PDB file of C-alpha atoms in Angstrom:
ATOM      1  CA  UNK A   1      33.671 199.948  28.279  1.00 66.00           C
ATOM      2  CA  UNK A   2      36.730 197.612  26.824  1.00 87.00           C
ATOM      3  CA  UNK A   3      36.399 193.373  27.762  1.00 94.00           C
ATOM      4  CA  UNK A   4      39.215 192.289  29.205  1.00 96.00           C
ATOM      5  CA  UNK A   5      41.155 189.459  27.060  1.00 96.00           C
ATOM      6  CA  UNK A   6      44.061 187.838  27.653  1.00 97.00           C
ATOM      7  CA  UNK A   7      45.202 185.467  24.543  1.00 97.00           C
ATOM      8  CA  UNK A   8      47.970 183.581  23.834  1.00 97.00           C
ATOM      9  CA  UNK A   9      49.265 184.797  20.242  1.00 97.00           C
ATOM     10  CA  UNK A  10      51.463 182.648  17.656  1.00 96.00           C
ATOM     11  CA  UNK A  11      52.944 184.963  15.566  1.00 94.00           C
ATOM     12  CA  UNK A  12      56.412 185.727  14.945  1.00 93.00           C
ATOM     13  CA  UNK A  13      56.219 189.034  12.831  1.00 91.00           C
ATOM     14  CA  UNK A  14      55.959 191.930  15.836  1.00 93.00           C
ATOM     15  CA  UNK A  15      53.839 194.285  12.808  1.00 91.00           C
ATOM     16  CA  UNK A  16      52.321 191.100  12.134  1.00 91.00           C
ATOM     17  CA  UNK A  17      51.423 191.036  15.895  1.00 94.00           C
ATOM     18  CA  UNK A  18      50.795 194.476  16.235  1.00 94.00           C
ATOM     19  CA  UNK A  19      48.159 194.601  13.907  1.00 92.00           C
ATOM     20  CA  UNK A  20      46.334 192.034  15.612  1.00 94.00           C
ATOM     21  CA  UNK A  21      46.713 194.041  18.701  1.00 95.00           C
ATOM     22  CA  UNK A  22      45.437 196.785  17.376  1.00 95.00           C
ATOM     23  CA  UNK A  23      42.444 195.129  15.361  1.00 93.00           C
ATOM     24  CA  UNK A  24      40.403 193.215  18.663  1.00 94.00           C
ATOM     25  CA  UNK A  25      41.116 196.851  20.113  1.00 95.00           C
ATOM     26  CA  UNK A  26      39.566 198.663  17.971  1.00 94.00           C
ATOM     27  CA  UNK A  27      36.539 195.684  18.606  1.00 93.00           C
ATOM     28  CA  UNK A  28      36.143 196.839  21.886  1.00 94.00           C
ATOM     29  CA  UNK A  29      38.423 194.429  24.066  1.00 95.00           C
ATOM     30  CA  UNK A  30      41.086 195.426  26.207  1.00 96.00           C
ATOM     31  CA  UNK A  31      43.757 193.220  25.144  1.00 96.00           C
ATOM     32  CA  UNK A  32      47.047 191.675  27.310  1.00 96.00           C
ATOM     33  CA  UNK A  33      48.530 189.006  25.156  1.00 97.00           C
ATOM     34  CA  UNK A  34      51.434 186.814  25.716  1.00 97.00           C
ATOM     35  CA  UNK A  35      53.820 186.400  21.947  1.00 97.00           C
ATOM     36  CA  UNK A  36      55.648 183.109  20.585  1.00 97.00           C
ATOM     37  CA  UNK A  37      56.592 182.165  17.748  1.00 95.00           C
ATOM     38  CA  UNK A  38      57.521 178.642  18.525  1.00 96.00           C
ATOM     39  CA  UNK A  39      56.118 174.716  19.742  1.00 96.00           C
ATOM     40  CA  UNK A  40      58.121 174.239  22.971  1.00 96.00           C
ATOM     41  CA  UNK A  41      56.767 178.447  23.735  1.00 97.00           C
ATOM     42  CA  UNK A  42      53.669 177.565  22.764  1.00 97.00           C
ATOM     43  CA  UNK A  43      53.128 174.234  25.435  1.00 97.00           C
ATOM     44  CA  UNK A  44      54.617 176.525  28.518  1.00 97.00           C
ATOM     45  CA  UNK A  45      52.615 179.621  27.636  1.00 97.00           C
ATOM     46  CA  UNK A  46      49.484 177.413  27.990  1.00 97.00           C
ATOM     47  CA  UNK A  47      50.740 175.003  30.748  1.00 95.00           C
ATOM     48  CA  UNK A  48      51.329 177.996  33.245  1.00 94.00           C
ATOM     49  CA  UNK A  49      48.187 180.360  32.075  1.00 94.00           C
ATOM     50  CA  UNK A  50      44.941 181.422  31.708  1.00 95.00           C
ATOM     51  CA  UNK A  51      44.269 182.032  28.343  1.00 97.00           C
ATOM     52  CA  UNK A  52      40.721 183.391  26.980  1.00 97.00           C
ATOM     53  CA  UNK A  53      41.270 182.950  23.481  1.00 96.00           C
ATOM     54  CA  UNK A  54      44.628 181.352  21.083  1.00 97.00           C
ATOM     55  CA  UNK A  55      45.099 183.394  18.068  1.00 94.00           C
ATOM     56  CA  UNK A  56      47.994 181.882  15.255  1.00 92.00           C
ATOM     57  CA  UNK A  57      49.441 183.265  12.764  1.00 88.00           C
ATOM     58  CA  UNK A  58      49.384 179.987   9.874  1.00 80.00           C
ATOM     59  CA  UNK A  59      52.495 180.366   8.387  1.00 77.00           C
ATOM     60  CA  UNK A  60      56.278 180.942  10.951  1.00 81.00           C
ATOM     61  CA  UNK A  61      59.535 179.310  10.254  1.00 88.00           C
ATOM     62  CA  UNK A  62      59.794 176.085  11.936  1.00 90.00           C
ATOM     63  CA  UNK A  63      56.098 175.806  14.012  1.00 91.00           C
ATOM     64  CA  UNK A  64      52.741 176.497  11.653  1.00 87.00           C
ATOM     65  CA  UNK A  65      49.353 177.569  12.430  1.00 87.00           C
ATOM     66  CA  UNK A  66      48.020 173.734  13.167  1.00 88.00           C
ATOM     67  CA  UNK A  67      50.865 172.351  14.750  1.00 93.00           C
ATOM     68  CA  UNK A  68      50.117 175.088  17.596  1.00 94.00           C
ATOM     69  CA  UNK A  69      46.122 173.558  17.051  1.00 92.00           C
ATOM     70  CA  UNK A  70      48.061 169.933  17.169  1.00 91.00           C
ATOM     71  CA  UNK A  71      49.357 171.167  20.836  1.00 95.00           C
ATOM     72  CA  UNK A  72      45.668 172.810  21.903  1.00 95.00           C
ATOM     73  CA  UNK A  73      43.806 169.679  21.503  1.00 91.00           C
ATOM     74  CA  UNK A  74      46.572 167.583  23.510  1.00 92.00           C
ATOM     75  CA  UNK A  75      45.442 169.347  26.321  1.00 93.00           C
ATOM     76  CA  UNK A  76      42.293 169.653  28.373  1.00 85.00           C
ATOM     77  CA  UNK A  77      41.759 173.656  27.491  1.00 92.00           C
ATOM     78  CA  UNK A  78      38.463 174.682  26.165  1.00 92.00           C
ATOM     79  CA  UNK A  79      39.009 178.011  23.914  1.00 94.00           C
ATOM     80  CA  UNK A  80      38.570 179.015  21.424  1.00 95.00           C
ATOM     81  CA  UNK A  81      41.118 179.122  18.647  1.00 92.00           C
ATOM     82  CA  UNK A  82      41.412 181.699  15.481  1.00 86.00           C
ATOM     83  CA  UNK A  83      44.194 180.774  12.293  1.00 85.00           C
ATOM     84  CA  UNK A  84      45.179 184.083  10.518  1.00 77.00           C
ATOM     85  CA  UNK A  85      46.853 184.131   7.599  1.00 66.00           C
ATOM     86  CA  UNK A  86      47.055 185.842   4.450  1.00 62.00           C
ATOM     87  CA  UNK A  87      47.810 183.234   2.352  1.00 65.00           C
ATOM     88  CA  UNK A  88      46.177 179.335   2.188  1.00 61.00           C
ATOM     89  CA  UNK A  89      44.620 176.981   0.269  1.00 58.00           C
ATOM     90  CA  UNK A  90      40.966 176.357   0.784  1.00 64.00           C
ATOM     91  CA  UNK A  91      41.305 173.034   1.429  1.00 66.00           C
ATOM     92  CA  UNK A  92      43.858 173.370   4.335  1.00 59.00           C
ATOM     93  CA  UNK A  93      41.671 176.145   5.904  1.00 54.00           C
ATOM     94  CA  UNK A  94      38.328 173.423   6.007  1.00 60.00           C
ATOM     95  CA  UNK A  95      40.557 170.807   7.305  1.00 64.00           C
ATOM     96  CA  UNK A  96      42.251 173.354  10.153  1.00 55.00           C
ATOM     97  CA  UNK A  97      38.657 173.788  10.719  1.00 59.00           C
ATOM     98  CA  UNK A  98      37.233 170.637  11.013  1.00 68.00           C
ATOM     99  CA  UNK A  99      40.251 170.025  13.517  1.00 66.00           C
ATOM    100  CA  UNK A 100      38.702 172.960  15.543  1.00 59.00           C
ATOM    101  CA  UNK A 101      40.485 176.257  14.428  1.00 59.00           C
TER     102      UNK A 101
END
């Protein structure tokens, strides 16, 4: 039985978005998602939808996962924030976790 999961996916690369969705589906989730790649669309998606979680790429052109985390923190939403990265400095990862990722 698949578990329904509605996520906000901050990702600029379609192929990486599909890899994330595929991994969640293999984990037993029935995934629905909205994909964004900038701060304006990220904020609008949070305002206009209900999500079970946010999954964000660490580095996108003009928008980062840390930007997305700060936008989420300014809302009253209490949802998990998952930061994905192929390369991240350990100190940055620790700071992101302290901020709620």
